[in-house]
Amino acid sequence: MKVWLVNTNTKGENGNPNGFKYMLRQNKASAYYDRASEVDKIKKSDLVLLYHNENRIIAVGAVVNHYEGHDYKVLNEVEHWVDVNWLWKASFDDNFMPTNSINRNKLGITMVNGTVINVTDQVGYKALFEEIAMKQQF
């Protein structure tokens, strides 16, 4: 099992400011356009940390199905995704700002230059699950 940091790429210059909402609601981790195929490295049973602007992790989930292509071939150039069972998701305020995100630095994740990054060697599971437990809201 590997641990992947998947960037939501929601900054305005990336052209998809609402992508994180789509991923959370549709239970998927996605990459788009010239970065789409980066998701193909993620396999079933891997763990995904959904990374949002300003060092925030807004969801943690287990991959239940790797990318299998799209029924409409033209869309393969636009989006690749893996199906994810979100084990934890941050809560959001009325402006869609996360209110209980996990700071990636607290987990020891220092490298975030990219859309899909293997952070298996940077993440301690104990620290990750302690952070999730502290951020749970009922």
PDB file of C-alpha atoms in Angstrom:
ATOM      1  CA  MET A   1       0.000   0.000   0.000  1.00  0.00           C
ATOM      2  CA  LYS A   2       1.211   3.464  -0.899  1.00  0.00           C
ATOM      3  CA  VAL A   3       0.107   6.861   0.381  1.00  0.00           C
ATOM      4  CA  TRP A   4      -0.576   9.533  -2.237  1.00  0.00           C
ATOM      5  CA  LEU A   5      -1.013  13.259  -1.824  1.00  0.00           C
ATOM      6  CA  VAL A   6      -3.455  14.422  -4.503  1.00  0.00           C
ATOM      7  CA  ASN A   7      -3.657  18.165  -5.026  1.00  0.00           C
ATOM      8  CA  THR A   8      -7.118  19.563  -5.702  1.00  0.00           C
ATOM      9  CA  ASN A   9      -5.542  22.258  -7.936  1.00  0.00           C
ATOM     10  CA  THR A  10      -8.320  24.672  -7.025  1.00  0.00           C
ATOM     11  CA  LYS A  11      -6.411  27.920  -7.379  1.00  0.00           C
ATOM     12  CA  GLY A  12      -7.954  30.237  -9.959  1.00  0.00           C
ATOM     13  CA  GLU A  13      -5.112  29.861 -12.447  1.00  0.00           C
ATOM     14  CA  ASN A  14      -5.788  26.099 -12.602  1.00  0.00           C
ATOM     15  CA  GLY A  15      -9.269  26.719 -13.983  1.00  0.00           C
ATOM     16  CA  ASN A  16     -11.143  24.441 -11.577  1.00  0.00           C
ATOM     17  CA  PRO A  17     -11.830  26.280  -8.302  1.00  0.00           C
ATOM     18  CA  ASN A  18     -14.671  23.914  -7.373  1.00  0.00           C
ATOM     19  CA  GLY A  19     -12.857  20.679  -8.180  1.00  0.00           C
ATOM     20  CA  PHE A  20     -12.490  19.741  -4.513  1.00  0.00           C
ATOM     21  CA  LYS A  21     -16.280  19.803  -4.004  1.00  0.00           C
ATOM     22  CA  TYR A  22     -16.717  17.495  -6.987  1.00  0.00           C
ATOM     23  CA  MET A  23     -14.095  15.053  -5.673  1.00  0.00           C
ATOM     24  CA  LEU A  24     -15.582  14.943  -2.185  1.00  0.00           C
ATOM     25  CA  ARG A  25     -19.179  14.566  -3.390  1.00  0.00           C
ATOM     26  CA  GLN A  26     -18.393  12.003  -6.110  1.00  0.00           C
ATOM     27  CA  ASN A  27     -15.975   9.952  -3.978  1.00  0.00           C
ATOM     28  CA  LYS A  28     -13.027  10.309  -6.276  1.00  0.00           C
ATOM     29  CA  ALA A  29      -9.530  11.759  -6.469  1.00  0.00           C
ATOM     30  CA  SER A  30      -8.972  13.355  -9.862  1.00  0.00           C
ATOM     31  CA  ALA A  31      -6.389  15.062 -12.002  1.00  0.00           C
ATOM     32  CA  TYR A  32      -7.141  17.112 -15.085  1.00  0.00           C
ATOM     33  CA  TYR A  33      -5.821  17.945 -18.556  1.00  0.00           C
ATOM     34  CA  ASP A  34      -2.028  17.644 -18.935  1.00  0.00           C
ATOM     35  CA  ARG A  35      -1.749  16.176 -15.412  1.00  0.00           C
ATOM     36  CA  ALA A  36      -4.629  13.701 -15.753  1.00  0.00           C
ATOM     37  CA  SER A  37      -2.507  10.591 -16.322  1.00  0.00           C
ATOM     38  CA  GLU A  38      -0.619  11.142 -13.040  1.00  0.00           C
ATOM     39  CA  VAL A  39      -3.581   9.532 -11.253  1.00  0.00           C
ATOM     40  CA  ASP A  40      -2.924   6.269 -13.113  1.00  0.00           C
ATOM     41  CA  LYS A  41      -0.090   5.501 -10.642  1.00  0.00           C
ATOM     42  CA  ILE A  42      -2.596   5.121  -7.807  1.00  0.00           C
ATOM     43  CA  LYS A  43      -3.832   1.561  -7.284  1.00  0.00           C
ATOM     44  CA  LYS A  44      -6.633  -0.172  -5.410  1.00  0.00           C
ATOM     45  CA  SER A  45      -6.035  -0.262  -1.605  1.00  0.00           C
ATOM     46  CA  ASP A  46      -3.690   2.735  -1.666  1.00  0.00           C
ATOM     47  CA  LEU A  47      -4.415   5.633   0.668  1.00  0.00           C
ATOM     48  CA  VAL A  48      -5.193   9.114  -0.713  1.00  0.00           C
ATOM     49  CA  LEU A  49      -4.727  12.384   1.148  1.00  0.00           C
ATOM     50  CA  LEU A  50      -6.668  15.099  -0.669  1.00  0.00           C
ATOM     51  CA  TYR A  51      -4.537  18.230  -0.500  1.00  0.00           C
ATOM     52  CA  HIS A  52      -6.071  21.699  -0.633  1.00  0.00           C
ATOM     53  CA  ASN A  53      -4.513  25.164  -0.699  1.00  0.00           C
ATOM     54  CA  GLU A  54      -2.420  26.452   2.223  1.00  0.00           C
ATOM     55  CA  ASN A  55      -0.983  23.140   3.477  1.00  0.00           C
ATOM     56  CA  ARG A  56      -4.407  21.652   4.227  1.00  0.00           C
ATOM     57  CA  ILE A  57      -5.466  18.052   3.884  1.00  0.00           C
ATOM     58  CA  ILE A  58      -9.243  18.004   3.555  1.00  0.00           C
ATOM     59  CA  ALA A  59      -9.916  14.269   3.165  1.00  0.00           C
ATOM     60  CA  VAL A  60      -8.319  10.877   3.694  1.00  0.00           C
ATOM     61  CA  GLY A  61      -9.569   7.787   1.926  1.00  0.00           C
ATOM     62  CA  ALA A  62      -8.879   4.288   0.682  1.00  0.00           C
ATOM     63  CA  VAL A  63      -8.852   3.654  -3.061  1.00  0.00           C
ATOM     64  CA  VAL A  64     -11.514   1.133  -4.028  1.00  0.00           C
ATOM     65  CA  ASN A  65     -10.940   1.137  -7.766  1.00  0.00           C
ATOM     66  CA  HIS A  66      -8.106   2.338  -9.994  1.00  0.00           C
ATOM     67  CA  TYR A  67      -8.698   4.404 -13.130  1.00  0.00           C
ATOM     68  CA  GLU A  68     -10.319   2.321 -15.854  1.00  0.00           C
ATOM     69  CA  GLY A  69     -10.905   4.905 -18.551  1.00  0.00           C
ATOM     70  CA  HIS A  70     -13.960   6.840 -19.523  1.00  0.00           C
ATOM     71  CA  ASP A  71     -16.894   5.727 -21.655  1.00  0.00           C
ATOM     72  CA  TYR A  72     -16.493   8.860 -23.753  1.00  0.00           C
ATOM     73  CA  LYS A  73     -12.945   8.762 -25.105  1.00  0.00           C
ATOM     74  CA  VAL A  74     -12.668  12.533 -25.525  1.00  0.00           C
ATOM     75  CA  LEU A  75     -13.069  12.873 -21.741  1.00  0.00           C
ATOM     76  CA  ASN A  76      -9.962  10.743 -21.150  1.00  0.00           C
ATOM     77  CA  GLU A  77      -7.986  13.845 -22.129  1.00  0.00           C
ATOM     78  CA  VAL A  78      -9.831  15.955 -19.560  1.00  0.00           C
ATOM     79  CA  GLU A  79      -9.971  13.828 -16.378  1.00  0.00           C
ATOM     80  CA  HIS A  80      -8.542  10.657 -14.850  1.00  0.00           C
ATOM     81  CA  TRP A  81      -9.698   9.542 -11.407  1.00  0.00           C
ATOM     82  CA  VAL A  82      -9.659   6.785  -8.830  1.00  0.00           C
ATOM     83  CA  ASP A  83     -12.722   5.842  -6.812  1.00  0.00           C
ATOM     84  CA  VAL A  84     -12.195   6.553  -3.126  1.00  0.00           C
ATOM     85  CA  ASN A  85     -13.992   5.593   0.064  1.00  0.00           C
ATOM     86  CA  TRP A  86     -13.416   8.729   2.151  1.00  0.00           C
ATOM     87  CA  LEU A  87     -12.616   7.623   5.694  1.00  0.00           C
ATOM     88  CA  TRP A  88     -12.555  11.229   6.884  1.00  0.00           C
ATOM     89  CA  LYS A  89     -13.553  14.560   5.326  1.00  0.00           C
ATOM     90  CA  ALA A  90     -13.056  18.051   6.713  1.00  0.00           C
ATOM     91  CA  SER A  91     -16.057  20.173   7.596  1.00  0.00           C
ATOM     92  CA  PHE A  92     -16.600  23.404   5.679  1.00  0.00           C
ATOM     93  CA  ASP A  93     -18.132  26.751   6.532  1.00  0.00           C
ATOM     94  CA  ASP A  94     -20.674  28.595   4.365  1.00  0.00           C
ATOM     95  CA  ASN A  95     -17.866  29.914   2.134  1.00  0.00           C
ATOM     96  CA  PHE A  96     -16.471  26.405   1.581  1.00  0.00           C
ATOM     97  CA  MET A  97     -13.417  27.055   3.746  1.00  0.00           C
ATOM     98  CA  PRO A  98     -12.348  23.953   5.709  1.00  0.00           C
ATOM     99  CA  THR A  99     -12.841  24.389   9.448  1.00  0.00           C
ATOM    100  CA  ASN A 100     -10.929  21.347  10.689  1.00  0.00           C
ATOM    101  CA  SER A 101      -8.349  20.468   8.045  1.00  0.00           C
ATOM    102  CA  ILE A 102      -5.110  18.623   8.807  1.00  0.00           C
ATOM    103  CA  ASN A 103      -1.891  20.561   8.304  1.00  0.00           C
ATOM    104  CA  ARG A 104       0.390  18.456   6.108  1.00  0.00           C
ATOM    105  CA  ASN A 105       3.459  19.758   7.961  1.00  0.00           C
ATOM    106  CA  LYS A 106       2.235  18.119  11.192  1.00  0.00           C
ATOM    107  CA  LEU A 107       2.404  14.799   9.365  1.00  0.00           C
ATOM    108  CA  GLY A 108       5.940  15.435   8.113  1.00  0.00           C
ATOM    109  CA  ILE A 109       4.903  15.929   4.491  1.00  0.00           C
ATOM    110  CA  THR A 110       7.342  18.449   3.107  1.00  0.00           C
ATOM    111  CA  MET A 111       7.255  17.798  -0.645  1.00  0.00           C
ATOM    112  CA  VAL A 112       4.100  19.006  -2.389  1.00  0.00           C
ATOM    113  CA  ASN A 113       5.395  20.076  -5.784  1.00  0.00           C
ATOM    114  CA  GLY A 114       3.023  18.280  -8.131  1.00  0.00           C
ATOM    115  CA  THR A 115      -0.507  17.025  -8.541  1.00  0.00           C
ATOM    116  CA  VAL A 116      -0.054  13.375  -7.506  1.00  0.00           C
ATOM    117  CA  ILE A 117       2.846  12.686  -5.152  1.00  0.00           C
ATOM    118  CA  ASN A 118       3.894   9.445  -3.481  1.00  0.00           C
ATOM    119  CA  VAL A 119       4.376  10.429   0.181  1.00  0.00           C
ATOM    120  CA  THR A 120       4.538   6.907   1.593  1.00  0.00           C
ATOM    121  CA  ASP A 121       7.976   7.500   3.121  1.00  0.00           C
ATOM    122  CA  GLN A 122       6.929  10.848   4.610  1.00  0.00           C
ATOM    123  CA  VAL A 123       3.749   9.810   6.440  1.00  0.00           C
ATOM    124  CA  GLY A 124       3.652   8.083   9.805  1.00  0.00           C
ATOM    125  CA  TYR A 125       0.366   6.220  10.140  1.00  0.00           C
ATOM    126  CA  LYS A 126       0.182   6.821  13.884  1.00  0.00           C
ATOM    127  CA  ALA A 127       0.453  10.593  13.410  1.00  0.00           C
ATOM    128  CA  LEU A 128      -2.050  10.517  10.541  1.00  0.00           C
ATOM    129  CA  PHE A 129      -4.687   8.605  12.478  1.00  0.00           C
ATOM    130  CA  GLU A 130      -4.132  10.728  15.602  1.00  0.00           C
ATOM    131  CA  GLU A 131      -4.822  13.837  13.500  1.00  0.00           C
ATOM    132  CA  ILE A 132      -7.954  12.268  12.017  1.00  0.00           C
ATOM    133  CA  ALA A 133      -9.191  11.335  15.488  1.00  0.00           C
ATOM    134  CA  MET A 134      -8.678  14.902  16.736  1.00  0.00           C
ATOM    135  CA  LYS A 135     -10.444  16.379  13.686  1.00  0.00           C
ATOM    136  CA  GLN A 136     -13.508  14.111  13.712  1.00  0.00           C
ATOM    137  CA  GLN A 137     -16.773  15.980  14.160  1.00  0.00           C
ATOM    138  CA  PHE A 138     -20.029  14.301  14.996  1.00  0.00           C
TER     139      PHE A 138
END
